[in-house]
Coordinates of C-alpha atoms in Angstrom, one line a residue:
Chain A
M10 CA 95.8 38.4 84.5
S11 CA 93.1 40.9 83.9
I12 CA 91.1 42.1 86.9
I13 CA 87.8 41.8 85.1
E14 CA 87.3 39.2 82.4
V15 CA 84.0 39.0 80.5
K16 CA 83.6 36.3 78.0
D17 CA 80.7 35.7 75.6
L18 CA 78.3 37.3 78.1
E19 CA 74.6 37.1 77.2
K20 CA 71.5 38.1 79.1
V21 CA 68.0 37.4 78.0
Y22 CA 65.1 39.0 79.8
K23 CA 61.8 37.2 79.8
T24 CA 59.0 39.7 79.9
S25 CA 55.4 38.6 80.1
D26 CA 53.4 39.3 76.9
K27 CA 50.0 40.3 78.2
E28 CA 47.1 41.2 76.0
S29 CA 45.4 44.4 77.1
G30 CA 42.2 44.4 79.0
I31 CA 40.7 42.1 81.6
I32 CA 40.3 39.2 79.2
G33 CA 43.9 39.4 78.3
Y34 CA 44.8 39.5 82.0
V35 CA 42.8 36.3 82.7
K36 CA 44.2 34.6 79.6
H37 CA 47.6 35.4 80.9
L38 CA 46.8 33.8 84.2
F39 CA 46.2 30.4 82.6
H40 CA 48.4 30.6 79.5
P41 CA 51.3 32.9 80.3
K42 CA 53.1 33.9 77.2
Y43 CA 56.6 35.4 77.4
K44 CA 58.6 37.5 75.1
E45 CA 62.3 37.2 75.1
F46 CA 64.5 40.2 75.0
K47 CA 68.2 40.0 74.5
A48 CA 69.7 42.9 76.5
V49 CA 73.3 41.9 76.1
K50 CA 74.6 39.8 73.2
K51 CA 78.0 38.1 73.2
V52 CA 79.9 40.7 75.0
N53 CA 83.7 40.3 75.5
F54 CA 86.2 42.5 77.2
N55 CA 89.0 42.4 79.6
I56 CA 89.9 45.2 82.0
E57 CA 93.3 45.5 83.6
E58 CA 94.0 46.6 87.1
G59 CA 94.1 50.4 87.5
E60 CA 92.3 51.2 84.3
L61 CA 89.8 54.0 84.0
V62 CA 87.1 52.8 81.7
G63 CA 84.2 54.7 80.3
Y64 CA 81.3 52.5 79.5
I65 CA 78.9 54.3 77.3
G66 CA 75.9 53.8 75.2
E67 CA 72.4 55.1 74.7
N68 CA 69.6 54.5 77.2
G69 CA 68.6 50.8 77.0
A70 CA 71.8 49.8 75.3
G71 CA 72.6 47.2 77.9
K72 CA 75.0 49.2 80.1
S73 CA 73.2 48.8 83.4
T74 CA 72.6 45.1 82.7
T75 CA 76.3 44.6 82.3
I76 CA 77.1 46.5 85.4
K77 CA 74.5 44.5 87.4
I78 CA 76.1 41.2 86.2
L79 CA 79.6 42.5 87.1
T80 CA 78.4 43.4 90.6
G81 CA 76.6 40.0 91.0
L82 CA 73.1 41.5 91.1
L83 CA 72.2 39.6 88.0
T84 CA 73.0 36.1 86.7
P85 CA 73.9 36.0 83.1
T86 CA 72.0 33.7 80.7
S87 CA 75.2 32.4 79.3
G88 CA 78.9 33.4 79.3
K89 CA 81.5 33.9 81.9
V90 CA 82.4 36.8 84.2
I91 CA 85.4 36.7 86.5
V92 CA 86.1 39.7 88.7
N93 CA 89.4 39.6 90.5
G94 CA 89.3 35.8 90.5
K95 CA 85.8 35.5 91.7
V96 CA 82.5 34.8 89.9
P97 CA 80.3 37.7 91.2
Y98 CA 76.9 36.1 90.8
E99 CA 77.9 32.9 92.6
N100 CA 79.9 34.6 95.3
R101 CA 78.1 37.9 95.7
I102 CA 79.0 38.7 99.3
E103 CA 82.7 37.8 98.8
N104 CA 82.7 39.9 95.7
N105 CA 81.0 42.8 97.5
K106 CA 84.0 43.1 99.9
Q107 CA 86.3 44.1 97.1
I108 CA 84.1 46.4 95.1
G109 CA 82.4 49.7 95.6
A110 CA 79.4 51.0 93.7
V111 CA 77.5 54.1 93.2
F112 CA 74.1 53.7 91.6
G113 CA 72.7 57.0 90.5
Q114 CA 70.4 58.2 93.2
K115 CA 70.1 55.1 95.3
T116 CA 72.1 56.1 98.3
Q117 CA 73.8 53.9 100.8
L118 CA 73.7 56.6 103.4
W119 CA 71.1 56.6 106.2
W120 CA 68.5 59.2 105.4
D121 CA 67.8 60.5 108.9
L122 CA 71.2 60.3 110.4
P123 CA 74.4 62.4 110.2
V124 CA 76.7 61.3 107.4
I125 CA 79.4 60.2 109.8
E126 CA 77.1 57.5 111.3
S127 CA 76.9 55.9 107.9
F128 CA 80.6 56.1 107.5
R129 CA 81.1 54.4 110.8
L130 CA 78.7 51.6 109.8
I131 CA 80.7 51.1 106.6
K132 CA 83.9 50.9 108.7
K133 CA 82.2 48.2 110.8
M134 CA 80.8 46.3 107.9
Y135 CA 83.9 46.2 105.8
K136 CA 86.1 45.8 108.9
I137 CA 88.3 48.7 108.0
P138 CA 91.3 49.1 110.4
E139 CA 91.0 52.2 112.5
N140 CA 94.1 54.0 111.2
E141 CA 93.2 53.2 107.6
Y142 CA 89.7 54.6 108.2
R143 CA 91.0 57.8 109.8
K144 CA 93.6 58.3 107.0
N145 CA 91.0 57.8 104.2
L146 CA 88.4 60.0 106.0
K147 CA 90.9 62.8 106.4
K148 CA 92.0 62.6 102.8
F149 CA 88.5 62.4 101.3
S150 CA 87.3 65.3 103.5
N151 CA 90.1 67.4 102.0
L152 CA 89.5 66.3 98.4
L153 CA 85.7 66.5 98.5
E154 CA 85.4 69.2 101.2
L155 CA 83.2 67.2 103.5
D156 CA 84.2 68.7 106.8
E157 CA 81.0 70.6 107.5
L158 CA 78.8 68.0 106.0
L159 CA 79.8 65.0 108.1
N160 CA 77.7 66.0 111.1
K161 CA 74.6 67.0 109.1
P162 CA 71.7 64.5 108.6
V163 CA 71.7 63.2 105.0
K164 CA 68.1 64.5 104.5
N165 CA 69.4 68.1 104.9
L166 CA 72.1 67.8 102.3
S167 CA 71.7 69.1 98.7
L168 CA 72.1 66.7 95.8
G169 CA 75.7 67.7 95.2
Q170 CA 76.6 67.4 98.9
K171 CA 74.9 64.0 99.1
M172 CA 76.8 62.7 96.0
R173 CA 80.1 63.9 97.4
C174 CA 79.4 62.0 100.6
E175 CA 78.2 59.0 98.7
I176 CA 81.4 58.9 96.6
A177 CA 83.5 59.1 99.7
A178 CA 81.5 56.3 101.3
T179 CA 82.1 54.1 98.2
F180 CA 85.9 54.5 98.4
L181 CA 86.2 54.3 102.1
H182 CA 87.2 50.6 102.3
N183 CA 89.8 50.8 99.5
P184 CA 87.9 48.8 97.0
K185 CA 89.9 47.2 94.2
I186 CA 87.1 48.0 91.7
V187 CA 84.6 50.7 91.7
Y188 CA 81.5 50.9 89.5
L189 CA 80.1 54.3 89.1
D190 CA 76.7 54.4 87.4
E191 CA 75.8 58.0 86.5
P192 CA 77.7 59.6 89.4
T193 CA 77.4 63.1 88.1
I194 CA 73.7 63.1 87.1
G195 CA 72.1 66.4 88.0
L196 CA 75.1 68.0 89.6
D197 CA 76.5 71.5 89.0
V198 CA 79.8 72.0 87.1
L199 CA 81.9 72.6 90.2
V200 CA 80.8 69.5 92.0
K201 CA 81.3 67.5 88.8
E202 CA 84.8 68.8 88.5
R203 CA 85.6 67.9 92.1
I204 CA 84.2 64.4 91.7
R205 CA 86.2 63.8 88.5
K206 CA 89.4 65.1 90.1
F207 CA 88.7 62.8 93.1
I208 CA 88.3 59.8 91.0
K209 CA 91.5 60.5 89.1
D210 CA 93.5 61.2 92.3
I211 CA 92.4 58.0 94.0
N212 CA 93.0 56.0 90.8
K213 CA 96.6 57.3 90.7
E214 CA 97.3 56.8 94.3
K215 CA 95.6 53.4 95.0
N216 CA 95.5 51.9 91.5
T217 CA 91.7 51.5 91.8
T218 CA 90.0 50.2 88.7
V219 CA 87.1 52.4 87.8
I220 CA 84.3 51.7 85.5
L221 CA 82.2 54.7 84.8
T222 CA 78.9 54.9 83.0
T223 CA 77.5 58.3 82.2
H224 CA 75.7 60.4 79.7
D225 CA 77.8 63.4 80.5
L226 CA 80.7 62.8 78.0
K227 CA 82.8 65.4 79.7
D228 CA 83.1 62.9 82.6
I229 CA 84.6 60.5 80.1
E230 CA 86.7 63.1 78.3
E231 CA 88.3 64.1 81.6
V232 CA 88.5 60.9 83.6
C233 CA 88.8 57.9 81.3
D234 CA 91.6 56.5 79.2
R235 CA 89.6 53.8 77.6
I236 CA 86.1 53.7 76.1
I237 CA 83.8 50.7 75.7
L238 CA 80.9 51.7 73.6
I239 CA 77.8 49.4 73.6
D240 CA 74.9 49.6 71.3
K241 CA 71.8 47.4 71.2
G242 CA 73.5 44.9 73.4
S243 CA 76.7 44.5 71.4
I244 CA 80.1 46.2 71.9
I245 CA 80.8 48.4 68.9
Y246 CA 84.0 50.0 70.1
D247 CA 86.6 49.1 72.7
G248 CA 89.9 50.9 72.9
E249 CA 91.8 54.0 73.7
K250 CA 89.8 57.2 74.0
Q251 CA 92.3 59.1 71.8
A252 CA 92.2 56.4 69.1
F253 CA 88.5 56.6 69.1
K254 CA 88.5 60.3 68.5
D255 CA 91.2 59.9 65.8
T256 CA 89.2 57.2 64.0
Y257 CA 85.8 58.6 64.1
G258 CA 86.3 62.2 64.8
K259 CA 87.6 63.3 61.4
Q260 CA 84.9 65.9 60.9
V261 CA 86.0 69.4 61.5
L262 CA 83.5 72.2 62.2
A263 CA 84.4 75.7 61.1
Q264 CA 82.5 78.9 61.9
I265 CA 83.4 81.7 59.5
R266 CA 82.5 85.4 59.6
I267 CA 82.3 86.8 56.1
K268 CA 81.3 89.9 54.2
N269 CA 80.6 90.9 50.6
K270 CA 79.0 87.6 49.7
N271 CA 78.3 87.4 46.0
T272 CA 76.4 84.2 45.7
L273 CA 74.6 81.6 47.8
I274 CA 77.5 79.4 48.9
T275 CA 75.2 76.4 49.6
N276 CA 74.5 76.1 45.9
E277 CA 78.2 76.2 45.0
T278 CA 79.4 73.4 47.3
I279 CA 81.0 70.6 45.5
E280 CA 80.3 67.1 46.9
D281 CA 83.1 65.7 49.1
E282 CA 84.6 69.1 49.8
F283 CA 82.7 70.6 52.6
E284 CA 79.1 70.8 53.7
V285 CA 77.3 74.0 54.7
I286 CA 75.3 73.7 57.8
E287 CA 74.2 77.3 58.3
E288 CA 74.4 80.3 56.0
T289 CA 73.5 83.9 56.5
E290 CA 74.6 87.2 55.1
D291 CA 77.7 87.5 57.3
F292 CA 78.1 84.1 58.8
L293 CA 78.9 80.6 57.6
K294 CA 79.1 77.3 59.4
I295 CA 80.6 74.4 57.6
K296 CA 81.7 70.9 58.2
F297 CA 84.4 69.0 56.3
N298 CA 86.5 65.9 56.6
H299 CA 90.2 65.9 57.3
D300 CA 90.8 62.9 55.0
K301 CA 89.3 64.4 52.0
T302 CA 90.4 68.0 52.0
T303 CA 92.6 70.5 53.9
I304 CA 91.7 73.8 55.6
M305 CA 93.7 75.6 52.9
N306 CA 91.6 74.2 50.1
V307 CA 88.4 75.1 52.0
V308 CA 89.6 78.6 52.6
N309 CA 90.6 79.1 49.0
R310 CA 87.3 77.8 47.8
I311 CA 85.2 80.0 50.1
S312 CA 87.2 83.1 49.3
N313 CA 86.0 82.8 45.7
F314 CA 82.6 83.8 46.9
C315 CA 83.3 86.3 49.7
E316 CA 85.8 87.9 52.0
I317 CA 86.7 86.0 55.1
L318 CA 86.9 88.1 58.2
D319 CA 87.4 85.5 60.9
M320 CA 87.5 81.8 61.1
H321 CA 87.1 79.5 64.1
V322 CA 88.0 75.8 63.5
Q323 CA 86.9 73.2 66.0
E324 CA 87.8 69.5 66.3
Q325 CA 84.9 67.2 66.8
G326 CA 84.4 66.3 70.5
L327 CA 83.3 63.0 71.9
E328 CA 79.8 64.2 72.1
E329 CA 79.5 65.0 68.4
I330 CA 81.1 61.7 67.4
L331 CA 78.7 59.8 69.6
K332 CA 75.7 61.7 68.3
E333 CA 76.6 60.6 64.8
I334 CA 77.2 57.0 65.8
Y335 CA 73.8 56.9 67.6
R336 CA 72.1 58.4 64.6
G337 CA 73.8 55.9 62.4
E338 CA 75.7 58.4 60.3
V339 CA 79.0 56.8 61.3
V340 CA 79.4 53.1 61.5
C341 CA 81.9 51.6 63.8
Chain B
M25 CA 79.6 40.3 113.1
L26 CA 77.9 41.0 116.4
G27 CA 79.5 44.4 116.4
T28 CA 78.1 45.2 113.0
L29 CA 74.6 44.0 114.0
L30 CA 74.6 46.1 117.2
K31 CA 75.9 49.1 115.2
I32 CA 73.0 48.8 112.7
G33 CA 70.6 48.3 115.6
K34 CA 71.9 51.4 117.4
M35 CA 71.6 53.4 114.2
G36 CA 68.0 52.3 113.9
I37 CA 67.2 53.6 117.4
K38 CA 68.9 56.8 116.7
E39 CA 67.0 57.2 113.5
Y40 CA 63.7 57.1 115.5
L41 CA 65.0 59.5 118.1
Q42 CA 65.9 62.1 115.4
Y43 CA 62.3 63.1 115.7
K44 CA 61.9 64.4 119.2
S45 CA 58.2 63.8 119.7
V46 CA 58.2 60.3 118.3
L47 CA 58.8 58.4 121.6
F48 CA 56.2 60.5 123.4
L49 CA 53.6 59.9 120.7
F50 CA 54.3 56.2 120.5
T51 CA 54.0 55.9 124.3
L52 CA 50.8 57.9 124.3
N53 CA 49.4 55.7 121.7
R54 CA 50.2 52.6 123.8
I55 CA 48.5 54.1 126.9
V56 CA 45.3 54.9 125.0
E57 CA 45.3 51.2 124.0
V58 CA 45.7 50.2 127.7
V59 CA 42.8 52.3 128.7
V60 CA 40.5 50.8 126.0
Y61 CA 41.5 47.2 126.9
I62 CA 41.1 47.7 130.6
F63 CA 37.7 49.4 130.3
V64 CA 36.4 46.6 128.1
W65 CA 37.6 44.0 130.6
Y66 CA 36.2 45.8 133.6
A67 CA 32.9 45.8 131.8
I68 CA 33.2 42.0 131.2
Y69 CA 34.0 41.4 134.8
N70 CA 31.0 43.4 136.0
Q71 CA 28.8 41.3 133.7
T72 CA 30.1 37.8 134.4
G73 CA 31.8 38.3 137.8
Q74 CA 34.7 35.9 137.2
I75 CA 36.9 35.0 134.2
E76 CA 38.6 31.6 134.2
G77 CA 42.0 31.8 135.9
F78 CA 42.3 35.5 136.2
A79 CA 41.3 37.8 139.1
I80 CA 40.3 41.3 138.2
S81 CA 43.6 42.7 139.6
E82 CA 45.5 40.3 137.4
I83 CA 43.7 41.1 134.2
A84 CA 44.7 44.8 134.5
T85 CA 48.3 43.7 134.8
Y86 CA 47.8 41.2 132.0
Y87 CA 46.7 43.9 129.6
I88 CA 49.2 46.5 130.7
L89 CA 51.9 43.9 129.9
V90 CA 50.3 42.9 126.6
V91 CA 50.2 46.5 125.4
T92 CA 53.8 47.0 126.7
L93 CA 55.0 44.0 124.8
V94 CA 53.3 44.7 121.5
P95 CA 56.1 46.9 120.2
M96 CA 58.6 44.1 120.7
S97 CA 56.4 41.2 119.5
L98 CA 54.5 42.7 116.6
W99 CA 56.5 45.5 115.3
G100 CA 59.6 45.0 113.1
I101 CA 61.1 45.5 109.7
N102 CA 58.1 44.3 107.5
E103 CA 57.4 47.6 106.0
D104 CA 61.1 48.3 105.5
I105 CA 61.5 45.2 103.4
A106 CA 58.5 46.0 101.2
Y107 CA 59.8 49.6 100.9
S108 CA 63.3 48.5 100.0
I109 CA 61.9 46.2 97.2
R110 CA 59.4 48.8 95.9
K111 CA 61.8 51.7 95.8
G112 CA 64.7 49.5 94.5
Y113 CA 67.0 50.1 97.5
I114 CA 67.3 46.3 97.6
S115 CA 69.8 46.4 94.7
R116 CA 72.0 48.7 96.8
E117 CA 71.5 46.7 99.9
L118 CA 72.5 43.4 98.2
L119 CA 75.9 45.0 97.5
N120 CA 76.7 45.2 101.2
P121 CA 79.5 43.0 102.4
I122 CA 77.1 41.3 104.8
S123 CA 74.0 39.5 103.6
Y124 CA 70.7 41.2 103.2
F125 CA 69.4 38.6 105.8
T126 CA 71.9 39.7 108.4
Y127 CA 71.6 43.4 107.5
Y128 CA 67.9 43.3 108.2
F129 CA 68.4 41.4 111.4
G130 CA 70.4 44.3 112.5
K131 CA 67.7 46.7 111.4
N132 CA 65.1 44.6 113.3
L133 CA 67.3 44.9 116.4
G134 CA 67.0 48.6 116.0
E135 CA 63.2 48.3 115.9
M136 CA 63.2 46.1 118.9
G137 CA 65.5 48.5 120.7
F138 CA 63.1 51.4 120.1
G139 CA 60.2 49.0 121.0
L140 CA 61.9 48.4 124.3
L141 CA 62.2 52.1 125.0
T142 CA 58.5 52.6 124.3
A143 CA 57.7 49.5 126.4
I144 CA 59.6 50.8 129.4
C145 CA 57.9 54.3 129.1
T146 CA 54.5 52.7 128.8
F147 CA 55.1 50.5 131.8
I148 CA 56.3 53.3 134.0
V149 CA 53.3 55.6 133.0
C150 CA 50.8 52.8 133.6
N151 CA 52.3 52.3 137.1
I152 CA 51.1 55.8 137.9
F153 CA 47.5 55.2 136.9
W154 CA 46.9 51.6 137.9
T155 CA 48.3 49.2 140.4
V156 CA 50.5 46.9 138.3
L157 CA 51.6 43.6 139.9
M158 CA 55.3 43.0 140.0
P159 CA 56.9 39.7 139.0
V160 CA 56.3 37.1 141.7
N161 CA 60.0 36.5 142.2
I162 CA 63.3 37.1 140.6
W163 CA 63.2 33.7 138.7
A164 CA 59.8 34.6 137.2
F165 CA 61.4 37.8 136.0
I166 CA 64.4 36.0 134.5
G167 CA 62.1 33.5 132.8
F168 CA 60.0 36.3 131.4
I169 CA 63.1 38.0 129.9
C170 CA 64.4 34.7 128.4
I171 CA 61.2 34.0 126.6
L172 CA 61.1 37.6 125.3
L173 CA 64.7 37.3 124.0
L174 CA 63.9 34.1 122.2
N175 CA 60.9 35.8 120.5
I176 CA 63.2 38.2 118.7
P177 CA 64.6 35.7 116.2
I178 CA 61.3 33.8 115.8
S179 CA 59.5 37.1 115.1
Y180 CA 62.2 38.2 112.7
F181 CA 62.3 35.0 110.7
L182 CA 58.5 35.1 110.4
Q183 CA 58.7 38.7 109.2
M184 CA 61.4 37.7 106.7
I185 CA 59.1 35.0 105.3
V186 CA 56.3 37.5 104.9
G187 CA 58.6 40.2 103.6
T188 CA 60.0 37.8 101.0
C189 CA 56.5 37.4 99.6
G190 CA 57.0 41.0 98.6
F191 CA 59.6 39.9 96.1
Y192 CA 56.8 38.3 94.2
T193 CA 53.9 40.6 94.8
N194 CA 55.7 43.9 95.4
A195 CA 53.3 44.6 98.3
T196 CA 53.0 42.8 101.6
W197 CA 50.2 44.8 103.1
G198 CA 47.7 41.9 103.0
M199 CA 50.2 39.5 104.3
Q200 CA 51.1 41.8 107.1
I201 CA 47.4 41.9 108.2
L202 CA 47.3 38.2 108.0
R203 CA 50.4 37.8 110.1
K204 CA 49.2 40.3 112.7
S205 CA 45.8 38.6 112.9
I206 CA 47.2 35.1 113.4
I207 CA 49.5 36.3 116.1
S208 CA 46.8 38.3 117.8
I209 CA 44.5 35.2 118.0
F210 CA 47.1 32.6 119.0
S211 CA 49.2 34.7 121.3
G212 CA 46.6 35.7 123.9
L213 CA 46.5 39.3 122.8
I214 CA 42.8 39.4 122.1
A215 CA 41.9 37.4 125.2
P216 CA 43.8 35.1 127.6
L217 CA 44.0 31.7 125.9
T218 CA 42.1 30.0 128.8
M219 CA 39.0 31.5 127.5
F220 CA 39.1 29.7 124.1
P221 CA 37.8 26.2 123.3
L222 CA 40.1 23.3 124.2
T223 CA 40.9 22.3 120.6
F224 CA 42.0 25.9 119.9
Q225 CA 44.2 25.8 122.9
K226 CA 45.8 22.7 121.7
I227 CA 46.7 24.3 118.4
A228 CA 48.0 27.4 120.3
N229 CA 50.2 25.1 122.4
I230 CA 52.0 23.9 119.3
L231 CA 52.4 27.2 117.5
P232 CA 55.2 29.6 118.8
F233 CA 52.9 32.7 119.0
K234 CA 51.6 31.8 122.5
E235 CA 55.1 32.8 123.8
F236 CA 54.7 36.3 122.4
F237 CA 52.3 37.3 125.1
Y238 CA 50.4 34.6 127.0
T239 CA 53.3 32.5 128.3
P240 CA 55.7 35.3 129.4
I241 CA 52.9 37.2 131.2
N242 CA 51.8 34.0 133.0
I243 CA 55.4 33.4 134.0
Y244 CA 55.5 37.0 135.3
L245 CA 52.3 36.4 137.3
G246 CA 53.7 33.1 138.7
K247 CA 51.1 30.9 137.0
I248 CA 53.8 29.0 135.1
Q249 CA 56.7 27.8 137.1
G250 CA 59.8 25.6 137.4
V251 CA 60.5 22.9 134.9
E252 CA 57.6 24.0 132.7
I253 CA 59.5 27.2 131.9
L254 CA 62.5 25.1 130.8
L255 CA 60.2 23.0 128.5
I256 CA 58.8 26.2 127.0
I257 CA 62.3 27.4 126.3
V258 CA 63.2 24.1 124.6
K259 CA 60.0 24.4 122.5
Q260 CA 61.0 27.9 121.5
L261 CA 64.5 26.9 120.6
I262 CA 63.0 24.3 118.2
W263 CA 60.8 27.0 116.7
V264 CA 63.8 29.3 116.2
L265 CA 65.5 26.5 114.2
I266 CA 62.4 25.7 112.2
M267 CA 61.7 29.4 111.3
Y268 CA 65.3 30.0 110.5
V269 CA 65.4 27.1 108.0
L270 CA 62.1 28.2 106.5
A271 CA 63.1 31.8 106.2
K272 CA 66.5 31.0 104.7
V273 CA 65.0 28.7 102.1
F274 CA 62.3 31.2 101.2
F275 CA 64.8 34.1 101.1
N276 CA 67.4 32.4 99.0
K277 CA 64.8 31.3 96.5
A278 CA 63.4 34.8 96.2
V279 CA 66.9 36.4 95.8
K280 CA 67.6 33.9 93.0
K281 CA 64.4 35.1 91.4
I282 CA 65.6 38.7 91.5
T283 CA 69.1 37.9 90.3
I284 CA 68.0 35.7 87.5
N285 CA 65.0 37.6 86.1
G286 CA 66.1 41.1 87.0
G287 CA 64.6 43.4 89.6

């Protein structure tokens, strides 16, 4: 049985449709009009225990709404959600005991107090056994380098330090499922690395299911095995990360240094072969599709117009693929 | 559960004490209030000679106790709830493994704990400047404490009802003022209740607010004794129950609103 089952999930928000000005406001008092907005439409997916899932989409695509429903903060308009055998929005408190969540900058640590105080409260609230608590605290301190931070008040910590403590707090009670909503927002590269490594380590050791939403696709590249891509409330891709790249990432980017150019290459390009993105006297940036042509062909063709000094070929990363999907250049 | 509540309470007190001057300033503030009240009442005594039921020595003690008790009867987590809603912390707090209702009861205990510290400091300092009467006997003191303890849940549930309004309006400032005014009038904070008209006193007898100031202080001064104290305790227990049911109903409805329509 899957640990998370989502079936035909829909969420409709009602927003009041006020006319502007005082008259509009008064009118609204007596005759409230509402606009309906479908944030999530017929979403289906199952997540197995121990999976690392990247849940991605543009701003306003319906990511946060889905996460809120999964955590029980929102009740869906229709459809069914079962998280580890419980319906989260009917049994919120029971569900809370088995999950952990990081919501961007909304901290669960007490602002004025040393971090360790918040940890102790978490221990009390979740009834974590003493030895389990000690073991976790020691391990997390090592992995996230918390030792000097634990006795400092939260208000004195930097953003990165705070997020490290926050992540540790979230995993302290050995949750079965962890929702991470933008855990690396605004952090420097080193802290990001450390957090990613931490998530992977804990997943491996405790088989924790992790659902990660982020706009930093490096998080997804490094942490997740599976991608769920949501756009305008519907899921447009759900599957292996590698398969996603293989299917949609067929474009190859090549940067070529050239000399002795005899013609404007942009004018010479034949449809379906390659596309010139940038061209100067000694530099050429092109894009071509693996399915339609090979590197040899491209090189042969270009060498008709100039001498090739150096060539750097780059597979398309997740980021480029998503950019194209968001722009509508590639259809899932 | 009790352990968790006490832990949250302790953290609340610690949070206050992180700022070293805070206890001093709060106490100073209380003492200034005592001075104002006592000067006003001395002036009234000089004009009228006698106030119903209270000798001039008693009225000083009455007001020192009133001001001492204010932190425990009027303060609380009101602003915290409004803040948590406005800033969106509520969505984080709703993910705790204990209910929001319980969590904030813990926070309220913290406020009460700090209130108690302020109260003790205020009381001690006042003893230096004025002659404060002591409780008439040990039973009066025990009764006094019992009534105060029962005020904690009543006050909390009332605050929860007011705070819950913030789920709809996003601001509870106006409601706070209303709550404080109603308590001030019906509790004997503005003036001992014996000075009000009889019909007013009858209403005050039914409402639970009288027990915030007037009743415990009268027990302390020995004006209410014996079985009467027990009856008051029964009345308070009934109010604890009523307020609990009201607060719970209000709160559950409001949380539904959040979880159905979205924060």
